[in-house]
Coordinates of C-alpha atoms in Angstrom, one line a residue:
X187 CA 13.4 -98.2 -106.6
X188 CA 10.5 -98.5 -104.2
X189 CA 8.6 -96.1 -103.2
X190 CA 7.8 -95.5 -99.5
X191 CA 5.2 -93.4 -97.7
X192 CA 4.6 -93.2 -94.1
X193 CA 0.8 -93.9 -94.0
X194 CA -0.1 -90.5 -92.2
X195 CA 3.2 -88.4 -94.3
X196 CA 0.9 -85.9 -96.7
X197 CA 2.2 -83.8 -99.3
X198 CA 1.2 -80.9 -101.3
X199 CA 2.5 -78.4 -103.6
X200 CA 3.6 -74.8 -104.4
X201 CA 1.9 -72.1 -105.9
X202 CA 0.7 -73.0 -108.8
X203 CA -1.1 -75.3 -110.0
X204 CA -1.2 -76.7 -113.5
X205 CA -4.3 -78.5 -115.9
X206 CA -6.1 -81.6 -114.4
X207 CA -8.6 -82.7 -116.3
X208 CA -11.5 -80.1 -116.1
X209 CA -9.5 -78.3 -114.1
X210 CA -7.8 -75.1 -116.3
X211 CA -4.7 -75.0 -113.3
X212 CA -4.1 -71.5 -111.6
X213 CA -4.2 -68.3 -113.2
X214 CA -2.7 -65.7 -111.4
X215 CA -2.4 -62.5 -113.1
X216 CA 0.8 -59.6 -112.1
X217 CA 1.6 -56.4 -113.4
X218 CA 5.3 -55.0 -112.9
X219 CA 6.3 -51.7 -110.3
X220 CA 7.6 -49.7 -113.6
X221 CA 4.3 -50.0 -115.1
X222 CA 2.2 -48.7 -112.4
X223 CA 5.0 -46.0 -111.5
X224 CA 4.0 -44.7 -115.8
X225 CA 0.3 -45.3 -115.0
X226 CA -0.9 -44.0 -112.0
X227 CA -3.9 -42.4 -113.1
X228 CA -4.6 -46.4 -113.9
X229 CA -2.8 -48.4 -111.3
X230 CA -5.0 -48.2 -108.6
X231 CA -8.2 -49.9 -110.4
X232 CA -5.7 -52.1 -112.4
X233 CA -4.1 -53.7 -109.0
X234 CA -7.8 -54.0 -107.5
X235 CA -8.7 -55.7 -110.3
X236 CA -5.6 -58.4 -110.6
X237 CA -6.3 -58.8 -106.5
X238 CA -9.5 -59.9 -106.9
X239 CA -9.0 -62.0 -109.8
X240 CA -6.5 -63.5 -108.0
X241 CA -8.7 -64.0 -105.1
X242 CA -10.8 -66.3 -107.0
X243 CA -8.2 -68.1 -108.3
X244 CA -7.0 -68.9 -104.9
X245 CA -10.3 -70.1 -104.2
X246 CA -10.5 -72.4 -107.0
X247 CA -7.0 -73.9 -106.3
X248 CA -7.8 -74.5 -102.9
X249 CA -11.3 -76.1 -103.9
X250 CA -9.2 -78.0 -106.4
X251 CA -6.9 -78.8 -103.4
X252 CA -10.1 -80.3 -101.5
X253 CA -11.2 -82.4 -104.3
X254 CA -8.1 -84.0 -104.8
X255 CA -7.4 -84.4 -100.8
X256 CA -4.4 -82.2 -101.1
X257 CA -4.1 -81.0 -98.0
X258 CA -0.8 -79.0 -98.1
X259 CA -0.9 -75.9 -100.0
X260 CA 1.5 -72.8 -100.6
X261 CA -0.2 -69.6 -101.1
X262 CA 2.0 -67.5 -103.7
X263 CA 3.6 -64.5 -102.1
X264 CA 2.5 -62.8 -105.8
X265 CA -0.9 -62.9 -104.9
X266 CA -0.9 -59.0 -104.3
X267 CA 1.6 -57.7 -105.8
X268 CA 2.9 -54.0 -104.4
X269 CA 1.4 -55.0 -101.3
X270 CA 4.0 -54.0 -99.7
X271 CA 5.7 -51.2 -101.8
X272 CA 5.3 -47.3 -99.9
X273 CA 3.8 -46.0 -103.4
X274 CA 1.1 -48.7 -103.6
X275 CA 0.7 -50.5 -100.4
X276 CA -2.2 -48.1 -99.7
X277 CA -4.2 -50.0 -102.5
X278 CA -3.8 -53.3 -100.7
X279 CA -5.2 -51.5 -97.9
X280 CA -8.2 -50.2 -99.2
X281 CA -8.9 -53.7 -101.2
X282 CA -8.0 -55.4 -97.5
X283 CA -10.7 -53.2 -95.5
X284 CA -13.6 -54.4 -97.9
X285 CA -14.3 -57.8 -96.2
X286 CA -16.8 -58.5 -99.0
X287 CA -13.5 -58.5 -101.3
X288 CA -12.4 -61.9 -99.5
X289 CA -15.2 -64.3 -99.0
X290 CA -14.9 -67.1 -101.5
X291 CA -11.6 -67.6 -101.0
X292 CA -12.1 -66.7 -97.0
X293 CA -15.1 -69.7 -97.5
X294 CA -12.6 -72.3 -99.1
X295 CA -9.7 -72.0 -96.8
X296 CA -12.1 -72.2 -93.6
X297 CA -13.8 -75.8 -95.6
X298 CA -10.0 -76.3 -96.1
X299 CA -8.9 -75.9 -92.5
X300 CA -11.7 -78.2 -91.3
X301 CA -11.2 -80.9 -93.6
X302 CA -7.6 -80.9 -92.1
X303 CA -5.8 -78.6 -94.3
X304 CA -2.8 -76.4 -94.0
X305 CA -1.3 -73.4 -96.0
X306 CA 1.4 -71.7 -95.9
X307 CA 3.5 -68.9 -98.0
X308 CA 7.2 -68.3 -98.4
X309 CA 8.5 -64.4 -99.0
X310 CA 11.4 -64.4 -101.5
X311 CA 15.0 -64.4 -101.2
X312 CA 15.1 -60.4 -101.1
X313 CA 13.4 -61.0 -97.6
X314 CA 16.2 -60.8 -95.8
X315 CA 16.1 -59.8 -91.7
X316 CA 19.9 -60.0 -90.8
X317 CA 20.9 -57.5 -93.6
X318 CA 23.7 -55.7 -93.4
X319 CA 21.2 -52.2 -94.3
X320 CA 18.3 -51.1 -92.8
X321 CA 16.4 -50.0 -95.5
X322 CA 16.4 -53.8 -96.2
X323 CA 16.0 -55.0 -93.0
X324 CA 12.9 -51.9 -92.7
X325 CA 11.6 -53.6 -96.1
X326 CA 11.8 -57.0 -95.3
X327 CA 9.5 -56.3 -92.0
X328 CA 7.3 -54.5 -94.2
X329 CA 6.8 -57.9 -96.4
X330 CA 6.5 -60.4 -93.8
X331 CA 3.7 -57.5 -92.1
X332 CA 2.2 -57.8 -95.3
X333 CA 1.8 -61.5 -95.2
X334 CA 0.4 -61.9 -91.9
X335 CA -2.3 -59.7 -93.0
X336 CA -3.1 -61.3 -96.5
X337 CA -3.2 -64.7 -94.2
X338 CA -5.1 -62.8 -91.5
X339 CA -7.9 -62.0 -93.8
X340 CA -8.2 -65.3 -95.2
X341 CA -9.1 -66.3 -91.5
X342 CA -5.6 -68.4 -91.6
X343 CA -4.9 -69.2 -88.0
X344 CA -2.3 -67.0 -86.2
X345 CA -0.2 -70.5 -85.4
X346 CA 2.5 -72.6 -87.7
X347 CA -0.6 -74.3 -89.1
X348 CA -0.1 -71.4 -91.4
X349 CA 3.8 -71.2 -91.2
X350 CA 5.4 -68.0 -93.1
X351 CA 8.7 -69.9 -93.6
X352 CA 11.7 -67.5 -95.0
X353 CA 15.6 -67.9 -95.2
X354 CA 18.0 -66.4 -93.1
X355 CA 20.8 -65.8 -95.7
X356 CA 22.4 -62.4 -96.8
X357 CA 25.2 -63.4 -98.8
X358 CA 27.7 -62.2 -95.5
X359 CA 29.1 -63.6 -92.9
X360 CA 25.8 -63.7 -90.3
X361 CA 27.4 -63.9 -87.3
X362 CA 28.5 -60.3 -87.0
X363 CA 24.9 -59.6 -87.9
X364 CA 23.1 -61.2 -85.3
X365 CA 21.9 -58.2 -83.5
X366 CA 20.3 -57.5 -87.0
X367 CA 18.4 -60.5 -86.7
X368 CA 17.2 -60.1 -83.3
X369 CA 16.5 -56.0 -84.0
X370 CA 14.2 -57.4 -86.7
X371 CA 12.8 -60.1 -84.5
X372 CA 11.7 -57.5 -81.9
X373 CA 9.6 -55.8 -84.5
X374 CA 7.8 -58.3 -85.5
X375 CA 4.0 -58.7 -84.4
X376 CA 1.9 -61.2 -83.0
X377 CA 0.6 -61.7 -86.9
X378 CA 4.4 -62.7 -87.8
X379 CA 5.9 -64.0 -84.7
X380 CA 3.4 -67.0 -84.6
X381 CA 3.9 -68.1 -87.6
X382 CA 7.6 -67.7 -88.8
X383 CA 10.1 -70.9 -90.0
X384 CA 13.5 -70.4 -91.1
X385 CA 14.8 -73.2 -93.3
X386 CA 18.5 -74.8 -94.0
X387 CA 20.1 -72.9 -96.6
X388 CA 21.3 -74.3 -100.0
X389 CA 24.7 -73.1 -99.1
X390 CA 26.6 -71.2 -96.5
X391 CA 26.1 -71.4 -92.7
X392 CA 22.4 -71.7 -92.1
X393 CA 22.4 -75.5 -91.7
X394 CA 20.2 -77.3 -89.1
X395 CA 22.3 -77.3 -86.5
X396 CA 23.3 -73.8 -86.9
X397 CA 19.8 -72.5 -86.8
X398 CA 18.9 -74.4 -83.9
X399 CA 22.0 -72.8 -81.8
X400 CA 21.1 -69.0 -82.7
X401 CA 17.0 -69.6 -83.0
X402 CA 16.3 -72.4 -81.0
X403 CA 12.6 -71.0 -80.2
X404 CA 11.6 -70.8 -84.1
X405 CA 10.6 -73.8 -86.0
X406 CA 12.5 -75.2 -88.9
X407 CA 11.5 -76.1 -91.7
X408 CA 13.9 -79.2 -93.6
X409 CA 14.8 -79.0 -96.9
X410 CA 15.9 -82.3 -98.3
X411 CA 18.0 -80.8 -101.3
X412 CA 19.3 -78.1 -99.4
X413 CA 20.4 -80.7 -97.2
X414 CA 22.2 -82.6 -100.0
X415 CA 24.0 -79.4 -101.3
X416 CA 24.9 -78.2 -98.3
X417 CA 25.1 -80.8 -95.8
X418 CA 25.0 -80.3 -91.6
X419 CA 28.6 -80.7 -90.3
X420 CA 27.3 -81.9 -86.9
X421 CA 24.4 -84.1 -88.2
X422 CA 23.3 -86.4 -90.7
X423 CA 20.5 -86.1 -92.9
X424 CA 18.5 -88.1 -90.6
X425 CA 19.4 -86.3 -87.5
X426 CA 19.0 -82.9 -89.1
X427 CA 15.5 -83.9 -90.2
X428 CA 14.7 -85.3 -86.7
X429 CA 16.1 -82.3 -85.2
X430 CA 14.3 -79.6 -87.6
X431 CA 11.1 -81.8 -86.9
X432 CA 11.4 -81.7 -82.8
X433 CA 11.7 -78.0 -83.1
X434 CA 7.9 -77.6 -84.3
X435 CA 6.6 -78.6 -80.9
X436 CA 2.6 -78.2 -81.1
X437 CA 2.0 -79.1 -84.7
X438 CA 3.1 -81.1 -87.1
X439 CA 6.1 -80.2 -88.6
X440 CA 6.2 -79.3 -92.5
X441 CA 9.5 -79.9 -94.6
X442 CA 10.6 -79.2 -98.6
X443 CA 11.2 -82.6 -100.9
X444 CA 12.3 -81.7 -104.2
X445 CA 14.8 -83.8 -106.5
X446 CA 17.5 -82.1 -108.8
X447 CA 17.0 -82.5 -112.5
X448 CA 20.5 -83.7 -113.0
X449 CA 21.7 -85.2 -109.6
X450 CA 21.0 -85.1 -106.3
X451 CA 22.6 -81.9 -105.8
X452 CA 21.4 -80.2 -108.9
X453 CA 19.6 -77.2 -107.1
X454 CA 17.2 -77.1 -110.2
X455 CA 14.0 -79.1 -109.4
X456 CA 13.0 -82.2 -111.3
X457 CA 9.2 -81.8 -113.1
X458 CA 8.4 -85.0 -110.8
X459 CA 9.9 -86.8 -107.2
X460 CA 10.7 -90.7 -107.3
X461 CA 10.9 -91.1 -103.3
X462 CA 10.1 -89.5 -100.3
X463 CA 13.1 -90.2 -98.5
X464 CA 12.9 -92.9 -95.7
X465 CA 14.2 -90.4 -93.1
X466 CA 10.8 -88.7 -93.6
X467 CA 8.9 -91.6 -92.4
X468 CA 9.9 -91.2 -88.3
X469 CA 6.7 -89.3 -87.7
X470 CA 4.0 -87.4 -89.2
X471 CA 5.4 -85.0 -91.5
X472 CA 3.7 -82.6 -94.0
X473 CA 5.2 -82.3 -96.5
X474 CA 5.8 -79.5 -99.4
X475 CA 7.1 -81.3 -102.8
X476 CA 8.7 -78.4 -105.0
X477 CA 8.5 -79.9 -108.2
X478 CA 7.9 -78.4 -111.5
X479 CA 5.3 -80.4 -112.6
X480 CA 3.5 -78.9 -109.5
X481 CA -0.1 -80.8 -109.0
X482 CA 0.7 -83.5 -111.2
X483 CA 3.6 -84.4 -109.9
X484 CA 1.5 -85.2 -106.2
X485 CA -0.7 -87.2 -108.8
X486 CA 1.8 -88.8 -110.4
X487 CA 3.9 -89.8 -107.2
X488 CA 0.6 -91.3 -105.5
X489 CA 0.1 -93.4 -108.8
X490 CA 3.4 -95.0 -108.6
X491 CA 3.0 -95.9 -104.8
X492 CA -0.2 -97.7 -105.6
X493 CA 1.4 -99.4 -108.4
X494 CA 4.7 -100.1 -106.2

């Protein structure tokens, strides 16, 4: 199979990044709610500590990222974690307020932006807006607040240069719950609002076309594989990538490529991608490849173009 590549397409990865070389890949370091709940006395230094740490690493990934002109990059929504939890978030806050905390990775990201690059991050699945409960819905504001701060200190612009992309599902029926969505929506700030993406669900009713009916006035971010397991009713895949893509307005829009493991609807990701599909190739699109082999997968897939 050929591979194909609109000349000013760019991809990037997710997260983390693995060994190139010289380069020892990311290592971000965690620590889990139940331990800090049993240590208290030693959570607080121990979460400064694994934020800074991971600080640099971000730095060095993005430096990474500029060396290899990889200029799509997702920021891990693990960077802090218990950001956003009520018994710790006051750590993050302290570490936040000490600008001298962020200025390598602050230094990076600003070479980054002016070389032409673009971040992003991508709250999990519990993030869920619509919920049918409002201690959910309340929490789920709380984490995207939380991201538009982390991306606020790393001088990210307030703009879908530096998209905050999250899914609209809740496992019900979400058309009863649209006041839900729009309560949330209204509580949103600035640091949020002008940056969100939804993206077409894997299953259910959040397609394309759907999101485009209740949201039209927030950018979508395409998922090819979401696509493939759960396609539009109204469009095709070209159409709905088209469609997603016009929604972005100002910028250029980002979309997901990933490739199941077993078939083109096997919702676990292949280590590497084959193709960037040919629907991609309408218009500048930047794109984020969720592969397992992460970096070397972007490595590997620009090898076999220049050998195609």
């Amino acid at each position: 199979m050929v591979n194909s590549m609109h000349k000013e397409n760019r991809i990037g990865f997710c997260c983390i990044s693995l060994p190139d070389g010289e380069y020892s890949g990311t290592k971000f370091k965690s620590t889990t709610l139940s331990w800090c709940q049993k240590n208290k006395d030693e959570a607080e230094a121990k979460l400064k500590n694994i934020y800074a740490h991971n600080l640099k690493e971000l730095a060095a990934v993005i430096n990474y990222c500029i060396e290899k002109k990889m200029w799509i990059y997702r920021i891990s929504s693990d960077l802090f974690p218990l950001a956003d939890h009520p018994d710790f978030s006051h750590i993050y806050e302290d570490f936040s307020s000490n600008k001298s905390n962020w200025g390598a990775a602050l230094l990076a990201i600003e070479v980054y932006y002016s070389m032409g690059g673009r971040c992003s991050t991508h709250p999990g699945q519990f993030c869920s807006i619509g919920s049918e409960k409002e201690t959910v819905r309340a929490n789920s504001i709380k984490c995207l607040e939380y991201h538009a701060s982390f991306m606020d200190n790393l001088g990210l612009p307030r703009n879908h240069t530096a998209h905050i992309n999250i899914h609209l599902s809740n496992g019900k029926n979400p058309v009863p719950l649209l006041p839900n969505f729009r309560n949330s929506l209204s509580k949103l700030s600035v640091g949020v609002l002008s940056r969100l993406t939804f993206e077409n669900e894997h299953n259910g009713f959040w397609t394309v076309s759907n999101i485009r009916s209740y949201f039209p006035s927030v950018p979508i971010v395409f998922d090819s594989l979401h696509y493939k397991c759960n396609p539009d009713n109204i469009l095709s895949f070209q159409e709905a990538a088209q469609s997603a893509a016009s929604t972005w307005r100002d910028y250029n829009p980002v979309f997901h490529h990933s490739e199941g493991r077993e078939s083109e609807t096997d919702r676990k990701h292949s280590d590497y991608i084959k193709k960037i599909p040919d629907e991609f190739l309408f218009s500048k699109i930047d794109i984020e490849v969720e592969a397992k082999a992460k970096n070397l997968s972007i490595l590997e897939y620009r090898n076999s173009i220049n050998q195609s």
